[in-house]
Short mmCIF file of C-alpha atoms and ligand atoms in Angstrom, two decimals:
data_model
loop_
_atom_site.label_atom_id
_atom_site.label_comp_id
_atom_site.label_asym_id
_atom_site.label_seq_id
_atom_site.Cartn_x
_atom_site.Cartn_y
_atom_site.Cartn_z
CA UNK A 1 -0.50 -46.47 19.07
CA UNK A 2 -2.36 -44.51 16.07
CA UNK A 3 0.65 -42.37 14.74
CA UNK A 4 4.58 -42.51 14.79
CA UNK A 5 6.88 -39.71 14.46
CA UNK A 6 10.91 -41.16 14.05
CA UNK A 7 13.66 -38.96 12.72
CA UNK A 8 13.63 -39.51 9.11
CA UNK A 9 15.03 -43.10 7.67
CA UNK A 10 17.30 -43.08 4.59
CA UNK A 11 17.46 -46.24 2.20
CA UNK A 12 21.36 -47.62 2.32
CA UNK A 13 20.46 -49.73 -0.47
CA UNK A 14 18.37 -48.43 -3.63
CA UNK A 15 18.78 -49.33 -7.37
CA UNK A 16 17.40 -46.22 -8.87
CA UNK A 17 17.40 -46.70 -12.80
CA UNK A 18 17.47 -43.97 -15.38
CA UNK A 19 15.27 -42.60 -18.05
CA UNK A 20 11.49 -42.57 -17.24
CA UNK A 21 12.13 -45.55 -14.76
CA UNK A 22 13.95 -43.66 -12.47
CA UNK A 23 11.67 -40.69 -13.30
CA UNK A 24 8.18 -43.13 -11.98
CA UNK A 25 10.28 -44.30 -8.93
CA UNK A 26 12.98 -41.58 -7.07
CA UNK A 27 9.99 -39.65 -5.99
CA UNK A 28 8.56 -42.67 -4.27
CA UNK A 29 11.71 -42.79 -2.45
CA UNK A 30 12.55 -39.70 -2.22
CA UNK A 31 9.15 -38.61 -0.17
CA UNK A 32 9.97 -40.86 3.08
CA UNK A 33 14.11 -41.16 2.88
CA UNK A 34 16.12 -38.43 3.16
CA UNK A 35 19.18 -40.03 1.34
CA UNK A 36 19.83 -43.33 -0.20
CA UNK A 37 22.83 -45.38 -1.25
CA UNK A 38 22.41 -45.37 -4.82
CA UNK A 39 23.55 -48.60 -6.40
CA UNK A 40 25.83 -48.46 -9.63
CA UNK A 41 24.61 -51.50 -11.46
CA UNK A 42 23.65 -49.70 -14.77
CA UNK A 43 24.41 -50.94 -18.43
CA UNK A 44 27.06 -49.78 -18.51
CA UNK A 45 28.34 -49.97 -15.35
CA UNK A 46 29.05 -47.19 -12.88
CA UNK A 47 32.79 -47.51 -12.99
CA UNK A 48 34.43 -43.89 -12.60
CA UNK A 49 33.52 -40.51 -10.99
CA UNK A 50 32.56 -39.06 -13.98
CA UNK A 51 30.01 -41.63 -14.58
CA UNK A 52 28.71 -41.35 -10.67
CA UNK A 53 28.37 -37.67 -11.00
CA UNK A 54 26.57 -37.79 -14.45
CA UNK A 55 23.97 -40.18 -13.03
CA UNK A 56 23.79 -38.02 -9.72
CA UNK A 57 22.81 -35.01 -11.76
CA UNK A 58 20.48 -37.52 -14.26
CA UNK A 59 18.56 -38.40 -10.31
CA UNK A 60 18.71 -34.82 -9.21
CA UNK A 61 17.08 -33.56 -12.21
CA UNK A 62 14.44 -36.24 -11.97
CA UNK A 63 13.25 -34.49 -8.41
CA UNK A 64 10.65 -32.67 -7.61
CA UNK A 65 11.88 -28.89 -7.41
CA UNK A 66 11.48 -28.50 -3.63
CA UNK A 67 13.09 -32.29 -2.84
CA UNK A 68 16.01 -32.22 -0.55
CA UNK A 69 16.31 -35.85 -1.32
CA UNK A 70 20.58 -36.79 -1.67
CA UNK A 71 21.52 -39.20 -3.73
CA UNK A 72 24.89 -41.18 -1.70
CA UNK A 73 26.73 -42.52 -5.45
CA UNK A 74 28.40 -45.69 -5.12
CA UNK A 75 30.91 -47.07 -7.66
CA UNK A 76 30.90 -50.22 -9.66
CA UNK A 77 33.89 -52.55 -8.76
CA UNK A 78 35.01 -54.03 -11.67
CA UNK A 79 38.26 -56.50 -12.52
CA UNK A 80 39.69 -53.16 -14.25
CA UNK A 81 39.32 -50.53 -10.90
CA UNK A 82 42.63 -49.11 -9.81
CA UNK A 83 44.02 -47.30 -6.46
CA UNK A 84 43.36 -44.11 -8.20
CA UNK A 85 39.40 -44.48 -8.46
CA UNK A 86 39.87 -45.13 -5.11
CA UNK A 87 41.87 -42.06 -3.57
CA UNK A 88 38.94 -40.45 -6.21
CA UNK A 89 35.67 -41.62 -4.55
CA UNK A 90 37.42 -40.98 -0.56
CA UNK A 91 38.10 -37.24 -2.06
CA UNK A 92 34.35 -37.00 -3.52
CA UNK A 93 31.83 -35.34 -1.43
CA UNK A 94 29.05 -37.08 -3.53
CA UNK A 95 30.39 -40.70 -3.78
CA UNK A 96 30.34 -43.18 -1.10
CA UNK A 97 31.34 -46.42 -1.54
CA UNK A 98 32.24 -49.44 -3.60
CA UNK A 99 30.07 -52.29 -4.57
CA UNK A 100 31.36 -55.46 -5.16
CA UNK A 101 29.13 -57.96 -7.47
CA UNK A 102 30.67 -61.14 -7.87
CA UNK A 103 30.33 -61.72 -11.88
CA UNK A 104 26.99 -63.12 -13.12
CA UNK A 105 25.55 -62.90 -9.11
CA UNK A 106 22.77 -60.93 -10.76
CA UNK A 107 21.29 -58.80 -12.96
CA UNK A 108 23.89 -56.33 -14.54
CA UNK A 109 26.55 -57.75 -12.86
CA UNK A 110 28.70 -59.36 -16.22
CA UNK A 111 31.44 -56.45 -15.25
CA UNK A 112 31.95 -57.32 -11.98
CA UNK A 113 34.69 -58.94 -10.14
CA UNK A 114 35.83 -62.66 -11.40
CA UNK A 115 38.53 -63.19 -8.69
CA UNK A 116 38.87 -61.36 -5.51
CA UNK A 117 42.54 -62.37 -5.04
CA UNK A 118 43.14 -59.81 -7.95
CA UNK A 119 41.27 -57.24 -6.46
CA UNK A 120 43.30 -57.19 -2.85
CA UNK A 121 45.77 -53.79 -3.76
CA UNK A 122 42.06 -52.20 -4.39
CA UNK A 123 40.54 -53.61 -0.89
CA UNK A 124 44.12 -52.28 0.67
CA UNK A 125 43.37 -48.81 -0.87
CA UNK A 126 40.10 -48.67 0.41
CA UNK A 127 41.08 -49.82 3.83
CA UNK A 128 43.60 -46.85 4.05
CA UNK A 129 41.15 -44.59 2.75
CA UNK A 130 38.06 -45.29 4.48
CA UNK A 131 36.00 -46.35 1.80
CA UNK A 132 33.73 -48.63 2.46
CA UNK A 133 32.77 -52.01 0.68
CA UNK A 134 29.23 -53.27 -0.21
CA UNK A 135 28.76 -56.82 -0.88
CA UNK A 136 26.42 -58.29 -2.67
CA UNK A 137 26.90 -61.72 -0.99
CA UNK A 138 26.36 -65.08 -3.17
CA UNK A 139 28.81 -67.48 -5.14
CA UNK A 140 28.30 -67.38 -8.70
CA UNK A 141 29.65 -70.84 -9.00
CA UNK A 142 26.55 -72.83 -11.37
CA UNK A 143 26.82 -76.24 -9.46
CA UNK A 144 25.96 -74.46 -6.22
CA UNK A 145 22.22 -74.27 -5.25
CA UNK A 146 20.89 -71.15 -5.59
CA UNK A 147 19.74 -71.34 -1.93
CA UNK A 148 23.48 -71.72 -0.27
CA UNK A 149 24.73 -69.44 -2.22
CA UNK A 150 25.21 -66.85 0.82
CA UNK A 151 25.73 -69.43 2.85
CA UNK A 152 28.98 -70.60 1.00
CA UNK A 153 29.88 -67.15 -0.16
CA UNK A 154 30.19 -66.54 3.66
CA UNK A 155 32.37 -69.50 4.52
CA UNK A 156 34.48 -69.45 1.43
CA UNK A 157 35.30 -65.62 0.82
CA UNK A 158 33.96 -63.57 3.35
CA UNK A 159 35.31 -65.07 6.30
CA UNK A 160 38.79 -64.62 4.98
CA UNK A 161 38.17 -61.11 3.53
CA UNK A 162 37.30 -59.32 6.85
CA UNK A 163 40.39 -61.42 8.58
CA UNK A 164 42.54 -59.86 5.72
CA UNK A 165 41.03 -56.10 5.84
CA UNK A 166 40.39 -55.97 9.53
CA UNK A 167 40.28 -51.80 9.13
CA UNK A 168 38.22 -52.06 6.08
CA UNK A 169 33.96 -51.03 6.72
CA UNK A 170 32.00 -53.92 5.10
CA UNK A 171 28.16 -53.83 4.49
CA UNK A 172 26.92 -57.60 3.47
CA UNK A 173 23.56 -56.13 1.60
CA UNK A 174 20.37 -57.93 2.06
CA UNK A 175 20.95 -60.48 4.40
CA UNK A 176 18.85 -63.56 3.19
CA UNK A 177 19.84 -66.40 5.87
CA UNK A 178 20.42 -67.13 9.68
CA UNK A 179 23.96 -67.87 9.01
CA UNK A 180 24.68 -64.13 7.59
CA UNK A 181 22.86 -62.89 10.81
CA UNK A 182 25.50 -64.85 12.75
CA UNK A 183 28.01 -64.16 10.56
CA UNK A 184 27.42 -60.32 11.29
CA UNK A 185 26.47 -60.23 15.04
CA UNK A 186 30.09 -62.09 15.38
CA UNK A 187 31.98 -60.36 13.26
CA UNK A 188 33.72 -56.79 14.71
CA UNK A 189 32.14 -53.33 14.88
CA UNK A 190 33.07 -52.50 11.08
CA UNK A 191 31.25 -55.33 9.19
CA UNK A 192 27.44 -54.12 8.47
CA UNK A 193 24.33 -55.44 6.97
CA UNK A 194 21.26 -54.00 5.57
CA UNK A 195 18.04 -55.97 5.19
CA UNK A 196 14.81 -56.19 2.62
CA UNK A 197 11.33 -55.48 3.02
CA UNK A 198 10.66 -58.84 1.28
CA UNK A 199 13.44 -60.62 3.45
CA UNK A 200 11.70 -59.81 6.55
CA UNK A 201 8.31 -59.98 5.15
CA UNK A 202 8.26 -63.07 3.14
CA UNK A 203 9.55 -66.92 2.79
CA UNK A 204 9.85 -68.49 -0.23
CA UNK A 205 6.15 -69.74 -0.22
CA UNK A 206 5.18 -66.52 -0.89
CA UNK A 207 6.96 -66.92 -4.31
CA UNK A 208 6.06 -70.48 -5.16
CA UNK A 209 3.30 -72.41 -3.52
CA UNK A 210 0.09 -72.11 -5.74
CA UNK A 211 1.90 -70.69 -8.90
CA UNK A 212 5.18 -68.77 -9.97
CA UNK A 213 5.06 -65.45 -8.32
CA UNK A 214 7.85 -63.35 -10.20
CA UNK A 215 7.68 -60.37 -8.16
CA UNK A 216 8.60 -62.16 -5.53
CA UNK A 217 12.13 -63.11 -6.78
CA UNK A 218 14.75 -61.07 -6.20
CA UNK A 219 18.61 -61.99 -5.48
CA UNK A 220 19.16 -63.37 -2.82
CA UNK A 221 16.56 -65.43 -3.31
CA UNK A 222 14.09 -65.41 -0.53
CA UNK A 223 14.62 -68.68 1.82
CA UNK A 224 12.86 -70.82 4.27
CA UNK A 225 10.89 -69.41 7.24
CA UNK A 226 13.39 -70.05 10.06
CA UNK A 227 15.66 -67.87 8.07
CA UNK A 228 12.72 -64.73 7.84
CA UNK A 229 12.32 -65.06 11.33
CA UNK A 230 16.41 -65.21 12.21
CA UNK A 231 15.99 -61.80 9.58
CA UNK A 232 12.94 -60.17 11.73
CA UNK A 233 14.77 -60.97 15.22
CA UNK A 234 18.44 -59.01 13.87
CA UNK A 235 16.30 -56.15 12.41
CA UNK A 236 14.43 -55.90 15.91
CA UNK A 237 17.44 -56.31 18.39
CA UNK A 238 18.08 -52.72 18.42
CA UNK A 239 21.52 -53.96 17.41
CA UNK A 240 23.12 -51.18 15.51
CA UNK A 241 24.98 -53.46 13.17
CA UNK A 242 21.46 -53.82 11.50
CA UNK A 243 20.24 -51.20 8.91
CA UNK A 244 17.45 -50.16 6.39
CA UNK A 245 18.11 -51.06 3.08
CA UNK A 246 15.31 -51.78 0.65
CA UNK A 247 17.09 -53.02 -2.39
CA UNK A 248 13.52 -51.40 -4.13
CA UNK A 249 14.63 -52.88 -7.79
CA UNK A 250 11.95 -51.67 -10.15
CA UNK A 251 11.73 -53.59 -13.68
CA UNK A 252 9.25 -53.42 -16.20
CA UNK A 253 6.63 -55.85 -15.77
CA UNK A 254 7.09 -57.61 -18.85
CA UNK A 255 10.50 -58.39 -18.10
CA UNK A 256 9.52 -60.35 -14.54
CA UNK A 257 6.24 -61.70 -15.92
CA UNK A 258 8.55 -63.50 -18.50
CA UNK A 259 9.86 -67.26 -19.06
CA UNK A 260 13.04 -66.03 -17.98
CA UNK A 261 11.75 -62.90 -15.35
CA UNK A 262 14.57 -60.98 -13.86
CA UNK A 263 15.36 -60.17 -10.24
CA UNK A 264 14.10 -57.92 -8.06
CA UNK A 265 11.32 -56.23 -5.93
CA UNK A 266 9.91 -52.70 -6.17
CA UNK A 267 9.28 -51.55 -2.37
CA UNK A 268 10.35 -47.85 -2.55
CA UNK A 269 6.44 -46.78 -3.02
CA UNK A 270 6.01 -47.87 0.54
CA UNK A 271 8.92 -48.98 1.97
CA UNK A 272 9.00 -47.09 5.80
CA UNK A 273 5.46 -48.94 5.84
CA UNK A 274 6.83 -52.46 5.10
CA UNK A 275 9.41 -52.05 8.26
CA UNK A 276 6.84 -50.59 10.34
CA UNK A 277 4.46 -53.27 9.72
CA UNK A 278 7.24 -55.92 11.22
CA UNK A 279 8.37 -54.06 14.34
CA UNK A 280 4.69 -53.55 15.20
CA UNK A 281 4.17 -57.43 14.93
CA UNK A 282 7.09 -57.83 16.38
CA UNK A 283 6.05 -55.28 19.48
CA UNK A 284 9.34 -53.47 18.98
CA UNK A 285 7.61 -50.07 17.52
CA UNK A 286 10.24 -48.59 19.84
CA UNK A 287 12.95 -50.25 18.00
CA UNK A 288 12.18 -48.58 14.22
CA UNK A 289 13.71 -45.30 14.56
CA UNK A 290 17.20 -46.58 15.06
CA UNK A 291 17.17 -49.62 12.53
CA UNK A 292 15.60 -46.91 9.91
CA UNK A 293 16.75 -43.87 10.93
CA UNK A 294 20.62 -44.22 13.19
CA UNK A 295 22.05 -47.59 12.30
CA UNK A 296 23.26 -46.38 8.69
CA UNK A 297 24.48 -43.06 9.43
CA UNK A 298 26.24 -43.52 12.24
CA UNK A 299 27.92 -46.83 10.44
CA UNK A 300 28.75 -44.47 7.28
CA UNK A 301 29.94 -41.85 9.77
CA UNK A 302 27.54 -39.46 8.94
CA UNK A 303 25.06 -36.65 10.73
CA UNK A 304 22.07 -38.38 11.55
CA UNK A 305 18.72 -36.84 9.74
CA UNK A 306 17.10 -33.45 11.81
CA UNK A 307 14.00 -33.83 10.23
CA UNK A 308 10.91 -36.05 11.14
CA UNK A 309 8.11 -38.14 9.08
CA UNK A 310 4.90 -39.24 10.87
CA UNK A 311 3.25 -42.65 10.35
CA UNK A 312 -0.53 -43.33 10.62
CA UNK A 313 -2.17 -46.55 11.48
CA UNK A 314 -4.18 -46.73 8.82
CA UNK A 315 -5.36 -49.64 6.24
CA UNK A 316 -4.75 -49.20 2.48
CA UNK A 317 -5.00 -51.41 -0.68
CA UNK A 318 -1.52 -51.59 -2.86
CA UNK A 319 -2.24 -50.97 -6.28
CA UNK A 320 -2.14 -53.18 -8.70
CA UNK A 321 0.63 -51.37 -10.47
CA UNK A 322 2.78 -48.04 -10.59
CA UNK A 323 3.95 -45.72 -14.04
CA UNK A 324 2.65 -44.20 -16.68
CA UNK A 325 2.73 -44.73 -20.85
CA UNK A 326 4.98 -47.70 -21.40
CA UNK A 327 6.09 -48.08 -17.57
CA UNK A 328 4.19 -50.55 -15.59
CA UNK A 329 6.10 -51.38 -12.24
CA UNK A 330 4.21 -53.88 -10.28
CA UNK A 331 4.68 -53.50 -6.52
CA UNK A 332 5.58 -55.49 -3.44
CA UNK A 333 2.31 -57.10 -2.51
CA UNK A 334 -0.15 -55.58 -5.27
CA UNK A 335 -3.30 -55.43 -4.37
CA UNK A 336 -2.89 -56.52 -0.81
CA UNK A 337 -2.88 -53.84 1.86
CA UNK A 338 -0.30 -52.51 4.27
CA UNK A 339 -1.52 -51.12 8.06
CA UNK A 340 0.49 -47.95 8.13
CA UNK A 341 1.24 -44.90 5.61
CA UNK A 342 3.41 -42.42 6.16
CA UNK A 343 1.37 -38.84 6.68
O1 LIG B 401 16.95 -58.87 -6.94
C1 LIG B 401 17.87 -58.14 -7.24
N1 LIG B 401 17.70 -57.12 -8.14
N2 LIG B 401 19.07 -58.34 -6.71
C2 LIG B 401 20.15 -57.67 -7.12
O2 LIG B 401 21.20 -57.91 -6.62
C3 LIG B 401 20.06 -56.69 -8.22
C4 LIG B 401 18.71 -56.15 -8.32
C5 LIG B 401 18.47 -55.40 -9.62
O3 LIG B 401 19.30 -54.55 -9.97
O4 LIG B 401 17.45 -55.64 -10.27
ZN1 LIG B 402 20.55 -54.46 -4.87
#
């Protein structure tokens, strides 16, 4: 097969920036996905409506004028939320969801939740109102390594949280391990999960043997091979609990090529061609257009996408880096090369 045409994907997972950041990176996104769960991790935080809808307009403007690209705003849970934010974002055309970052689990995350016990009259609220939670999915708890930290996060929160909220739509975001795959093919129709270009592409050799790769770290950290291929089997099932999320988190290159480099991978440039790369090694081509394209819509209860993108099978270098002036991204895989681009 030389070209695929699949109705076209949307991101449910995308940290998007501001300033010239997001300026160098929403049009990568925006020229494959059609919409894209925008997450609210800013400093400061996206907290309230107000906030959600600034930043929406701050993306918008950033487009190309002929760019039909929609930004889906998501809102920052924080220790200080209330059931009024709540009834807010489930009366919002433009906003989405919650986010829930356990405090310190990652980068910008000092406002988010410190006990989840405290935050159960917000989970009610958004059980009644249909507003779904995403989780990013790790203990924050410094004597646990940094490698069972979804592991335990599963088995000591999340296992009671969906037996608590049994109405309320869960997405664990980027799966990392075979024990979230479980955890999600076992759990009920309304728990979720998106997964990572660099989850299903990579195992943590990729980031350490022969020297400290930083662009290979991201949170959750990638993990042993049995737990990529665990990833690349769920992604391939055709199982529509499984969805496309990138988590594309651009950063400066300075700040990742650093003695303390931050978290996260930039994918968006090429993400379709990532995914397509694993479902052709993984002979399920025919699988792509519902992990990319259905999965996510029809779990957010929304229209699925009318239009169509067309991939060639064709072999092109990365570059070594992406921006302009004082922006240097550095991409998934720089300088390597990727079989497919979209047309
Ligand atoms: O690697 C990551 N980068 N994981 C996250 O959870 C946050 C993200 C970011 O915002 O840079
Ligand atoms: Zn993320």
């Amino acid at each position: 097969m030389n070209t695929l045409t699949i109705t076209q994907p949307d991101d449910w997972h995308l940290h998007l920036r501001t300033g010239s950041i997001l300026k160098t990176v929403v049009v990568h996104s925006a020229r494959q996905f059609k919409r894209a769960i925008v997450m609210p991790n800013l400093n400061p935080a996206i907290s309230s409506i107000t906030s959600a809808l600034n930043y929406r307009n701050e993306i918008l403007q950033a487009l190309p004028k002929d760019s039909t690209f929609d930004p889906l705003m998501t809102l920052y849970l924080t220790n200080q939320t209330t059931v009024d934010d709540v009834k807010q974002v489930a009366a919002c055309e433009f906003t989405y969801a919650f986010k829930l970052y356990p405090a310190g689990a990652t980068t910008n995350s000092d406002a988010g939740v410190s006990d989840l016990i405290k935050i159960y009259p917000i989970l009610e609220a958004m059980q009644q109102h249909h507003v779904p939670l995403l989780i990013h999915g790790e203990v924050t708890d410094e004597t646990c390594d940094i490698f069972d930290r979804e592991r335990i996060f599963i088995e000591k929160h999340l296992i009671t949280l969906v037996k608590q909220f049994p109405e309320l739509k869960i997405v664990l975001e980027h799966l990392t391990t075979k024990e979230a795959v479980q955890f999600v093919e076992s759990s009920p129709a309304n728990i979720g999960a998106t997964i990572t270009p660099q989850h299903l592409h990579f195992n943590r050799n990729a980031m350490l043997v022969g020297g400290i790769r930083p662009h290979y770290y991201c949170l959750p950290i990638i993990k042993r091979e049995h737990h990529r291929l665990a990833l690349v089997k769920a992604a391939t099932s055709g199982n529509p609990k499984f969805f496309l999320g990138t988590d594309s988190a651009p950063h400066l290159s300075h700040l990742k090529e650093n003695c303390c480099g931050c978290a996260g991978c930039y994918s968006a440039f090429a993400a379709i061609e990532f995914y397509t790369e694993i479902f052709e090694k993984e002979q399920a081509l025919d699988k792509l257009e519902a992990f990319a394209s259905f999965h996510g819509a029809d779990f957010y209860g929304l229209a699925r996408n009318k239009t169509t993108i067309t991939l060639e099978k064709y072999n092109w270098q990365i570059p070594n880096s992406y921006g302009a002036d004082d922006i240097t991204i550095i991409p998934l895989k720089a300088n390597e090369s990727l079989s497919w681009k979209l047309k």
